[in-house]
Coordinates of C-alpha atoms in Angstrom, one line a residue:
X5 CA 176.2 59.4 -11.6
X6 CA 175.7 57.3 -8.8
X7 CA 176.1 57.7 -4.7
X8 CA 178.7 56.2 -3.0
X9 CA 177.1 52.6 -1.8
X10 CA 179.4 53.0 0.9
X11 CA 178.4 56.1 2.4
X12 CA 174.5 55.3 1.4
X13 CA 174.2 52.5 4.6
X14 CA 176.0 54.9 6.6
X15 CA 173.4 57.5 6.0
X16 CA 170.7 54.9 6.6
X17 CA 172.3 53.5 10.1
X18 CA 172.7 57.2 11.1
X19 CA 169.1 57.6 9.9
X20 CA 167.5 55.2 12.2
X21 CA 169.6 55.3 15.1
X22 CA 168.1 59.1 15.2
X23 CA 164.8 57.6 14.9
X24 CA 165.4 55.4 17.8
X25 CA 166.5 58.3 19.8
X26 CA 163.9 60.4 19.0
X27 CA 161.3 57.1 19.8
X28 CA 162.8 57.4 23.2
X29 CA 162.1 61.5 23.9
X30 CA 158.8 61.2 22.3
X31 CA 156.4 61.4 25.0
X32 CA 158.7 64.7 26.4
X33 CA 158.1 66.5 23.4
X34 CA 155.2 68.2 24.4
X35 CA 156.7 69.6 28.0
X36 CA 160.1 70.5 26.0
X37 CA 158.2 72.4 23.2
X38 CA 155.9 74.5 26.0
X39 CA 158.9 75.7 27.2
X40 CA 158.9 77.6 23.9
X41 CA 155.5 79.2 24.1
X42 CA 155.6 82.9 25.0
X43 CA 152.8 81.5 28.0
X44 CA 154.5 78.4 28.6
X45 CA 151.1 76.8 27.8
X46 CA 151.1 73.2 27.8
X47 CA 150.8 71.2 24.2
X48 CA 150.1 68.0 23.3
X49 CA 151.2 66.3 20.1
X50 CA 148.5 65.5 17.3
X51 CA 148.6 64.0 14.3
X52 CA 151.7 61.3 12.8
X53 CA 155.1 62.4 11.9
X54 CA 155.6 63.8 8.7
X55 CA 158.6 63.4 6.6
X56 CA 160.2 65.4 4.0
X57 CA 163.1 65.4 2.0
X58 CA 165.4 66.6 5.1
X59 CA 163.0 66.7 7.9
X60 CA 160.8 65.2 10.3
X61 CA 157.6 67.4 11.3
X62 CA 155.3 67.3 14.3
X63 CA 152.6 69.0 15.1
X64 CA 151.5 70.0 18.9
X65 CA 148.3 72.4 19.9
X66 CA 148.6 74.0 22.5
X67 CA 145.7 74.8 25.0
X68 CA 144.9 78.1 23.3
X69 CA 144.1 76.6 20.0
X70 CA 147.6 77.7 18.3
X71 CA 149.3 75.3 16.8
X72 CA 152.8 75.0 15.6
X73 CA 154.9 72.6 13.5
X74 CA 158.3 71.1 14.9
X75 CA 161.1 70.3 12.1
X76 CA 164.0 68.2 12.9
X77 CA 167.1 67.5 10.6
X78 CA 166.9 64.0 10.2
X79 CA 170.4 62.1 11.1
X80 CA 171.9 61.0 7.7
X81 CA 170.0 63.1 5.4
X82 CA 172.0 66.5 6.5
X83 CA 176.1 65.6 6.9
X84 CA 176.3 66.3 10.6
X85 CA 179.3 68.8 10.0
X86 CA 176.2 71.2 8.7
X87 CA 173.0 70.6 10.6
X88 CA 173.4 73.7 11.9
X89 CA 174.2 75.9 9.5
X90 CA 171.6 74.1 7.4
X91 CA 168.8 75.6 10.5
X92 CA 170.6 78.8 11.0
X93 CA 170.3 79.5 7.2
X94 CA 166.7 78.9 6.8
X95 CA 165.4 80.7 9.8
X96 CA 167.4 83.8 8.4
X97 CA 165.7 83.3 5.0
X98 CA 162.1 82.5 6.5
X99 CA 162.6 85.7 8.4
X100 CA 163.8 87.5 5.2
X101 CA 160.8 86.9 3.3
X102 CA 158.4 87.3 6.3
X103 CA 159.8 91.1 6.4
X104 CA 160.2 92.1 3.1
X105 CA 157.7 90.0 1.2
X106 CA 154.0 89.1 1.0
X107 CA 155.6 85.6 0.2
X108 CA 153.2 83.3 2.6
X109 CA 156.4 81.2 4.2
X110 CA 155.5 80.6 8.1
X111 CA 156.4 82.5 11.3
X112 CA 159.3 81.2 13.0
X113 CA 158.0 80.6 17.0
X114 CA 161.0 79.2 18.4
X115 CA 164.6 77.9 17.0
X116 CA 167.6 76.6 18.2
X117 CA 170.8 75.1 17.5
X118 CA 172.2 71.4 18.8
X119 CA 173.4 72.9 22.0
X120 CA 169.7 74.2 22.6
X121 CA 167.6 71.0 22.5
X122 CA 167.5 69.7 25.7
X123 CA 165.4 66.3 24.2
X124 CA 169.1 65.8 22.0
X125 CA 167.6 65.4 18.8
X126 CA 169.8 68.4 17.2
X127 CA 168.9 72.0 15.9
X128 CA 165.0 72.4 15.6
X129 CA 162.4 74.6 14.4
X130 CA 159.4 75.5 15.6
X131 CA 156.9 77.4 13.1
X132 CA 153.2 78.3 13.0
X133 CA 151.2 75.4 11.4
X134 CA 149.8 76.2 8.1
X135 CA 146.7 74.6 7.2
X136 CA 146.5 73.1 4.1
X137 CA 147.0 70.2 1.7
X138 CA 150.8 69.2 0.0
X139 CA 150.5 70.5 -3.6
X140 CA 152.9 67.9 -3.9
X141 CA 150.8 65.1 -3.9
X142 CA 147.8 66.6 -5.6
X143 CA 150.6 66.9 -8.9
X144 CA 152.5 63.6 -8.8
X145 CA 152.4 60.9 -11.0
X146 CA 150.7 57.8 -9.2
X147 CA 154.0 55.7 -9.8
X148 CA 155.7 55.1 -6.8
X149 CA 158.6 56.9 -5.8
X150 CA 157.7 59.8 -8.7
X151 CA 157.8 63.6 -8.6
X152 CA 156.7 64.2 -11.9
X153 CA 153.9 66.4 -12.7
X154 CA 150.4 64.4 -13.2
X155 CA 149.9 64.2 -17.4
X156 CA 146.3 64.4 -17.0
X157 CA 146.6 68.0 -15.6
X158 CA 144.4 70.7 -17.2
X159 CA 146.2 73.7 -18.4
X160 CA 144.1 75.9 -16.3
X161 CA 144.9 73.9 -12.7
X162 CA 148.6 74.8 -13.9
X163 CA 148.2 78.1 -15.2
X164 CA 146.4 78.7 -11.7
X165 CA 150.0 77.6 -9.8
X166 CA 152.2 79.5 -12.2
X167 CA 150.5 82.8 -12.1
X168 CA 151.2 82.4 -8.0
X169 CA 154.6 81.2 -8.4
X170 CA 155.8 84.0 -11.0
X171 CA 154.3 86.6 -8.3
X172 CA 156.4 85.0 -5.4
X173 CA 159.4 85.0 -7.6
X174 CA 158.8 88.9 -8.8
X175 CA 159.1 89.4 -5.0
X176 CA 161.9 87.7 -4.8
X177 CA 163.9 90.0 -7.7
X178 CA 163.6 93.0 -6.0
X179 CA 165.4 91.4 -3.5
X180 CA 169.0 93.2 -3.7
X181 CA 172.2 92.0 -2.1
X182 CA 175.9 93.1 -2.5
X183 CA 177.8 89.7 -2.4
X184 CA 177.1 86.1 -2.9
X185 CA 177.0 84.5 0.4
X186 CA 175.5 81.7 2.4
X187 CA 173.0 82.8 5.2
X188 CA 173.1 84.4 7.8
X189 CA 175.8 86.3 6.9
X190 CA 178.9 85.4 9.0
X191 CA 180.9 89.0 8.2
X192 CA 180.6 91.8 6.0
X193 CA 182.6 89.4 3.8
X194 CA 179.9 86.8 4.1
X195 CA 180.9 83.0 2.9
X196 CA 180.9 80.4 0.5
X197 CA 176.9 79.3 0.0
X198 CA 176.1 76.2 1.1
X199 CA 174.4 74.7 -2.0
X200 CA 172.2 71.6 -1.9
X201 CA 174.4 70.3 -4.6
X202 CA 177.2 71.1 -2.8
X203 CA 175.8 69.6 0.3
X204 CA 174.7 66.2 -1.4
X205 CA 178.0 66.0 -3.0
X206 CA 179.5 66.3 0.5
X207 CA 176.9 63.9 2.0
X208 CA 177.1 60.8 -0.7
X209 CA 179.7 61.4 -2.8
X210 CA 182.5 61.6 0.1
X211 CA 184.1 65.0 -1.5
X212 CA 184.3 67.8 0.5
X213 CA 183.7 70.5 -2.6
X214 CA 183.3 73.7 -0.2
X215 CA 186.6 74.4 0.3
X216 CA 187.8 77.7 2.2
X217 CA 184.6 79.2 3.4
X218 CA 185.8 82.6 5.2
X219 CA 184.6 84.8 2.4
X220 CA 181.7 84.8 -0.3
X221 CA 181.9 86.1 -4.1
X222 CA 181.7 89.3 -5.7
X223 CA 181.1 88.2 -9.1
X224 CA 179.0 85.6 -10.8
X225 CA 182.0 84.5 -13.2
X226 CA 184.0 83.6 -9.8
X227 CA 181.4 82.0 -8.3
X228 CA 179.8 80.1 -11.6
X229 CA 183.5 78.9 -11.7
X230 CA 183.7 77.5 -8.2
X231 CA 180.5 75.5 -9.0
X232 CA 182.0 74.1 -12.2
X233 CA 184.9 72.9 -9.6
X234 CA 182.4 71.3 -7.3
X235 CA 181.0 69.1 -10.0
X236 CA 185.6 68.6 -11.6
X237 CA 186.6 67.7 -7.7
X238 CA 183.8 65.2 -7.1
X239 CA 184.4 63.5 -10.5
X240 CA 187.9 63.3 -9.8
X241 CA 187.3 62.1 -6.0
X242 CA 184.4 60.4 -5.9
X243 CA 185.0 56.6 -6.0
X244 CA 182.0 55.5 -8.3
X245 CA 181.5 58.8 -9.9
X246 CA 181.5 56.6 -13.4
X247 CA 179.9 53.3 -14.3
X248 CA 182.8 51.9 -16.6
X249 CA 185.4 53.2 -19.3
X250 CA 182.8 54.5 -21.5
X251 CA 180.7 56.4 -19.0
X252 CA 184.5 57.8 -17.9
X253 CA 185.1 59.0 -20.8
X254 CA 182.2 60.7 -21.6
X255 CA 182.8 62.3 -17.7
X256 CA 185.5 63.6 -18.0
X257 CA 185.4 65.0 -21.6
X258 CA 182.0 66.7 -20.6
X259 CA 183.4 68.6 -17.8
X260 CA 186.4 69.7 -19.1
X261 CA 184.5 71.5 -22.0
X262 CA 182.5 72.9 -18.7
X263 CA 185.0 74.6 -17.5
X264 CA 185.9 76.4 -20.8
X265 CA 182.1 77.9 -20.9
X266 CA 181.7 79.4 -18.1
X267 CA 182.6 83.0 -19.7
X268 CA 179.6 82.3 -22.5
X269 CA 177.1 82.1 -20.0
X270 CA 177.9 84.9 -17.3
X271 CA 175.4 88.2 -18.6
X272 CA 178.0 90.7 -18.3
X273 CA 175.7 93.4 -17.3
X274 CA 174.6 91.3 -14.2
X275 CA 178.4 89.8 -12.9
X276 CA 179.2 92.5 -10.1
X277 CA 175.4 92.3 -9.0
X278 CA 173.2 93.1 -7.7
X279 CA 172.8 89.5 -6.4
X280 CA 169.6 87.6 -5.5
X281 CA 168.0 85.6 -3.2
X282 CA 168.6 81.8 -4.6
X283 CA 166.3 78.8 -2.7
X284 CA 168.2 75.8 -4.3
X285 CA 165.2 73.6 -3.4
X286 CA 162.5 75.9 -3.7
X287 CA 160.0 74.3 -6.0
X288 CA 155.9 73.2 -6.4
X289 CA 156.7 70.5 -3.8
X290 CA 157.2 73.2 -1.3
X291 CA 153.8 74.8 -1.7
X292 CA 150.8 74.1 0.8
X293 CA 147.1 74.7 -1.1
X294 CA 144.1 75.4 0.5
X295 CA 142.3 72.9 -1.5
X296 CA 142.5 70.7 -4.6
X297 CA 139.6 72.5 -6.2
X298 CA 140.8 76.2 -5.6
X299 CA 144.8 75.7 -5.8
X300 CA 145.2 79.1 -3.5
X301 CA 148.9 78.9 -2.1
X302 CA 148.9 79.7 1.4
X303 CA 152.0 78.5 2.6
X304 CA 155.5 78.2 1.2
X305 CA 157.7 75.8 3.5
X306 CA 161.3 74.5 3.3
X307 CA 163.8 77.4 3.2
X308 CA 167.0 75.6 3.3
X309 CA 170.0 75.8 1.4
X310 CA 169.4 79.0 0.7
X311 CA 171.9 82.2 -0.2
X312 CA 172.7 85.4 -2.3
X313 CA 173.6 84.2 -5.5
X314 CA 173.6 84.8 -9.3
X315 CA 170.6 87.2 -10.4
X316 CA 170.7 85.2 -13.9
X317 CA 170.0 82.3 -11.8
X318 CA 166.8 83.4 -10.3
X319 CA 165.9 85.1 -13.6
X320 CA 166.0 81.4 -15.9
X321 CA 163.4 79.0 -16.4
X322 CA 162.6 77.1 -13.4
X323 CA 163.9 74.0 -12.8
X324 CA 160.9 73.0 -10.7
X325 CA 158.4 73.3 -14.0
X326 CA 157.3 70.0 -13.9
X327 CA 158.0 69.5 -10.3
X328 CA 161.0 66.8 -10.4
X329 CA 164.3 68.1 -10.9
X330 CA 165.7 67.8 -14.6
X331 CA 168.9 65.6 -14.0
X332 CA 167.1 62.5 -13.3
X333 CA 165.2 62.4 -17.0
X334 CA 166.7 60.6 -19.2
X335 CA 166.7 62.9 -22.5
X336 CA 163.9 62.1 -25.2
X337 CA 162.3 64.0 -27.7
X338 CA 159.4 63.9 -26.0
X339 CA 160.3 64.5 -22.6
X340 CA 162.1 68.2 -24.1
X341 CA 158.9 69.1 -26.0
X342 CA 157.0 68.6 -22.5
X343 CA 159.2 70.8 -20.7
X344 CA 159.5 73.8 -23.0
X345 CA 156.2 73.4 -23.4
X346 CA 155.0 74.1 -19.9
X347 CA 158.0 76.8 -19.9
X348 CA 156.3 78.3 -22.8
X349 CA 152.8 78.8 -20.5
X350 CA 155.4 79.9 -16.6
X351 CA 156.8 83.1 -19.6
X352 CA 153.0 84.0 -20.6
X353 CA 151.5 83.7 -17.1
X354 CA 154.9 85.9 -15.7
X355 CA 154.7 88.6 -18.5
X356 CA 151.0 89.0 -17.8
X357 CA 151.7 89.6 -14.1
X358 CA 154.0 92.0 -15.2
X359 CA 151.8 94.0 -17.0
X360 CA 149.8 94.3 -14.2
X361 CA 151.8 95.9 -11.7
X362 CA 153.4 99.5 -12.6
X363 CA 157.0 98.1 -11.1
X364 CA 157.5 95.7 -13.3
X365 CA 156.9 97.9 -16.8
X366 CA 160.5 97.3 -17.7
X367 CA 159.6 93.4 -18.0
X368 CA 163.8 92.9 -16.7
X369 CA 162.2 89.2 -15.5
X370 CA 160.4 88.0 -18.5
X371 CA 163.1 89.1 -20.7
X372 CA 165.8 87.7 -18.6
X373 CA 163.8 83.8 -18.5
X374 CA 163.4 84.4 -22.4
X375 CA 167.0 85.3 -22.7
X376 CA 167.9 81.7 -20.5
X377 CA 165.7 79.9 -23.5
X378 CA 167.5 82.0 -26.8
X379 CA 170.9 81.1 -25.3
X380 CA 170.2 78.2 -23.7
X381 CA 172.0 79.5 -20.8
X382 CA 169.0 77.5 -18.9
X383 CA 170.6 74.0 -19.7
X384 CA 174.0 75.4 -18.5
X385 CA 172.3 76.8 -14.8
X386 CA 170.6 73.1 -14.1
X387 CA 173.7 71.7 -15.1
X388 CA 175.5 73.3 -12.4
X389 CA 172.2 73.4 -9.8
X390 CA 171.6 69.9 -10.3
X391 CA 174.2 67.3 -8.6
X392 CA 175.1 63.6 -9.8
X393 CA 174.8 63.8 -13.6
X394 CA 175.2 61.6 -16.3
X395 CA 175.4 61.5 -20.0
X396 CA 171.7 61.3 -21.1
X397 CA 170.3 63.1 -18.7
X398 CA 168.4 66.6 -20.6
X399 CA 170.2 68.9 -19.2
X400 CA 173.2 67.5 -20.1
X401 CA 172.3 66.6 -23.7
X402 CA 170.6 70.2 -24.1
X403 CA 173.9 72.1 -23.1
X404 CA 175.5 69.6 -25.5
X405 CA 173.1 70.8 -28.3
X406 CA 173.3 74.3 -27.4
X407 CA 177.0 74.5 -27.5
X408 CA 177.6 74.8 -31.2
X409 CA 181.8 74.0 -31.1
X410 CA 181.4 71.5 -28.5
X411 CA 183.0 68.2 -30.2
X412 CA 185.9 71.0 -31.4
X413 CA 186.2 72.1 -27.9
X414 CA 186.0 68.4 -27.0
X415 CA 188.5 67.6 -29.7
X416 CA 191.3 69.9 -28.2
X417 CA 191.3 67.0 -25.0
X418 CA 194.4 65.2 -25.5
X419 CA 193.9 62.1 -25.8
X420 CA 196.6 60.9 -22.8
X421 CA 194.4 63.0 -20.3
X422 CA 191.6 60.9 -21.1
X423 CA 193.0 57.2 -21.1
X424 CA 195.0 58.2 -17.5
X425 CA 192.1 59.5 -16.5
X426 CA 189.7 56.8 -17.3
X427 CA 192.6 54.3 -16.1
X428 CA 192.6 55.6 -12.3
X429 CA 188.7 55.6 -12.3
X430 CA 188.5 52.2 -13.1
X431 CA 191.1 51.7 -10.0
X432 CA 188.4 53.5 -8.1
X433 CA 185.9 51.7 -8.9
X434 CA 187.8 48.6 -8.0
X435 CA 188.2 50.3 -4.4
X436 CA 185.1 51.5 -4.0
X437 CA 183.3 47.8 -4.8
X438 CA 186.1 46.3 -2.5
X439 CA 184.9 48.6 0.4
X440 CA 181.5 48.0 0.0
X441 CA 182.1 43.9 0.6
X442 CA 183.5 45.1 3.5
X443 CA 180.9 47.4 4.2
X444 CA 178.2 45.1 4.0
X445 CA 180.4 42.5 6.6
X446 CA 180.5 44.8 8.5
X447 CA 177.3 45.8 8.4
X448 CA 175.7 41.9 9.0
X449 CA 178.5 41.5 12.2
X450 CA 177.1 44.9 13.3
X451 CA 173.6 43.7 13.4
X452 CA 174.7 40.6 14.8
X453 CA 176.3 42.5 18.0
X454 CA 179.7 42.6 16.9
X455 CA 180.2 45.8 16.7
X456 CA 178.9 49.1 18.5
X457 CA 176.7 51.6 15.9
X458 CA 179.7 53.8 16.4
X459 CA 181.9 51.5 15.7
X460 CA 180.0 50.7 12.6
X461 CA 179.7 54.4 11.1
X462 CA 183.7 54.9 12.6
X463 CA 184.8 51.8 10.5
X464 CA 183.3 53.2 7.5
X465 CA 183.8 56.7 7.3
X466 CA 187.5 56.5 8.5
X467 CA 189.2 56.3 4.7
X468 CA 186.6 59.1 3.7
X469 CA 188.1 61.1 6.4
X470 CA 191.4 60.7 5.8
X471 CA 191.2 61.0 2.0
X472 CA 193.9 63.2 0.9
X473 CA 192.8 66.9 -1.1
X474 CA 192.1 67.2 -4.2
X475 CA 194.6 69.8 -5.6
X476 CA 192.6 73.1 -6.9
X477 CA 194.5 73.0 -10.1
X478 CA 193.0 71.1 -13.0
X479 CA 194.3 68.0 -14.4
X480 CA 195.7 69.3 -17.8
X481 CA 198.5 67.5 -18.8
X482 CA 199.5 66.2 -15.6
X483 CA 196.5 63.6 -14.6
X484 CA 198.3 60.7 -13.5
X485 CA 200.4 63.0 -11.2
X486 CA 196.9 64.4 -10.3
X487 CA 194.9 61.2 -9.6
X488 CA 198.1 59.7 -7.6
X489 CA 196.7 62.6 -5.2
X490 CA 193.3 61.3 -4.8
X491 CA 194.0 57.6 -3.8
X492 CA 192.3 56.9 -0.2
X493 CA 193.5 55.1 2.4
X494 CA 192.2 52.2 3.3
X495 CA 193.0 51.8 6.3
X496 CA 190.2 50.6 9.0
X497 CA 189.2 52.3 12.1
X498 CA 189.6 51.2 16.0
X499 CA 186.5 49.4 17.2
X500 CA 184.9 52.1 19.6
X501 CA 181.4 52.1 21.7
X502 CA 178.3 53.9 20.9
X503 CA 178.5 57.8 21.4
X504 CA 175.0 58.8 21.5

């Protein structure tokens, strides 16, 4: 599935007009961040920027010696609606694990919301620096723009990141919580997680998929089910969200057998709890080594979109195996045989930790990974962790395979669903290709002076936000009544000037 075109240049005007912001407040940095420092010592800036998947890192040293990383949201890659909550959540979790683990994540110095920077660059944090090299590009395949782990790898160099890795995520079991919730918890009723596949649903698809947030979930079947809604509501709303009638098709007849499965793959024995600690992006990427010879882990970075969650989803084989995330391999024999392969060495090098440590006798995590593999209840978890699938990707084909009744479950579709269904997505489709002409006019008269950056992003956005709900019920019989409901206005926005 693709990203809205539409919503992608937003992203990337939003994206550098931060950058030119933060160009401007460079030099202040230094003075702003020793305002931080228990001493107030003075800092000076060292090294370039960094960039990650959702942030922009500096270093500074202060006078003393210590030093201490800065990360910054970058503008367009967190929907501004949640930059906050996005910081908020990951200094809870960061200070989680520093208290009740031996995980190696860094000290949180200093943190603050939007409101708090004085420089206007958004919520921060501020963290010890953690000496180091990114395991992330020791393991990557040299072609560009790949996450995928190196072929070349000996067994051993893996083995040696596994056996750390099934430790940290022992830790992380015996991590208890009554009720699946997003972090920091609001109430004692806590509230709906935000995901990273909810949030980059929200972010390029142009579906809001949280809904109500003022209270969390008390079982995994209630909560697996509202993540099998996220994926139905951005199908249905998301202009592109299929390529042509055929790719529609195949859509909308995959994720209406979803939403029949979800009682197959709930472990009965773990739906009232006791919930886990889930770190949606948690994965080798995130690790900081103290050499390419040694592999030692010493820091474990990138705590957001974290939350209570599922214990069958912590207790499954990782997604993060061979670094990049499943949904974007197209499904081949090969491909599969890789993957359950290196799953095959994560179970050995996680039993044999168990074994060594009295509290784990009972084996409950090896046995629940191996139980993910028998039932293939792995394929279903990436299917709902993962965000912007399409048919061919393994996951999908695996839950496919695993799913003995699937074409009778597929067969029960009536058949009207399907062609109104695949009808009003091609009207989509239509819209969302008409837009993006616009878009891109808009775009060049933007660049040409014609309009503000505000007035840019405004013009934009505005049929996004005044798209109408998508009701909660599913289509059933009733999709044309259904899809009438998700048409978007098109109407265009006031020219404004630039808010900065």
């Amino acid at each position: 599935m693709d990203i809205d075109k539409n919503l992608e240049r937003v992203k990337q005007v939003k994206g550098l007009r931060w950058l030119n912001r933060l160009r401007k407040r460079t030099e202040e940095i230094p003075e702003w961040a020793s305002t931080f420092h228990p001493e107030r010592l003075p800092c000076q800036m060292e090294g370039d920027e960094l960039y990650g998947g959702f942030n922009l890192c500096q270093k500074v040293v202060f006078t003393n010696n210590e030093a201490w990383i800065i990360r910054f949201p970058i503008a367009g890659k967190t929907s501004e609606a949640h930059l906050d909550e996005k910081v908020a959540g990951e200094v809870a979790t960061l200070r989680l694990l520093h208290e009740r683990t031996n995980i190696p994540v860094p000290k949180v110095m200093a943190w603050g919301l939007a409101i708090d920077n004085a420089l206007g660059l958004g919520p921060f944090i501020m963290e010890e620096f953690i000496q180091g090299e990114s395991l992330k590009n020791i393991l990557r395949e040299e072609a560009e723009g790949s996450m995928l782990l190196r072929n070349d790898l000996d067994d051993k160099e893996v083995e040696i990141i596994y056996r750390q890795l099934a430790q940290f995520t022992l830790q992380l079991f015996d991590l208890n919580f009554s009720q699946i919730s997003g972090l920091p918890f609001a109430s004692t009723h806590g509230r709906r997680p935000l995901t990273v596949t909810a949030h980059e649903i929200i972010r390029l698809g142009g579906v809001d998929v949280l809904g109500p947030r003022s209270e969390g979930f008390s079982t995994t079947k209630e909560y697996f089910d509202h993540v099998v809604e996220q994926h139905w509501r951005q199908l249905l709303g998301q202009l592109n969200s299929v390529e042509d009638e055929d790719d529609a098709r195949q859509k909308y007849i995959f994720f209406r057998v979803l939403k029949s499965l979800t009682d197959r793959h709930v472990w009965p024995e773990y739906n009232e709890g006791p919930f886990k600690l889930i770190c949606d992006d948690l994965g080798l990427a995130n690790m900081i080594v103290d050499s390419r010879e040694k592999l030692k882990i010493t820091g474990v970075v990138d705590f957001e979109w974290s939350y209570t969650g599922p214990a069958q989803l912590l207790g499954t084989a990782p997604w993060w195996l061979l670094q990049e995330r499943p949904e974007l391999w197209d499904f081949t024999p090969d491909m599969r045989a890789r993957f359950l392969r290196h799953l095959g060495l994560f179970k050995r090098v996680l039993e044999e930790e168990e074994k060594h440590a009295p509290e784990y006798q009972s084996r409950e995590l090896s046995k629940l990974v191996e139980r993910s593999e028998t039932e293939g209840t792995m394929w279903y978890h990436m299917v709902l962790q993962g965000f912007f699938h399409g048919p061919g990707s393994l996951p999908w084909e695996q839950l496919k395979d695993h799913t003995p009744d699937w074409d009778l479950l597929a067969s029960g579709i009536p058949e009207e669903d399907i062609r109104s269904f695949v009808a009003a997505k091609m009207e989509h489709l239509k819209l969302h290709d008409e837009r993006l002409k616009k878009t891109e006019t808009t775009y060049d008269e933007m660049l040409a002076g014609k309009w503000s950056i505000q007035g840019f992003i405004d013009e934009v956005e505005a049929p996004y936000k005044h798209a109408a709900e998508i009701p909660e019920e599913g289509i059933g019989s009733s999709v044309a009544a259904e899809m009438a409901h998700l048409k978007v206005h098109d109407g265009m926005a006031e020219k404004d000037g630039d808010h900065p």
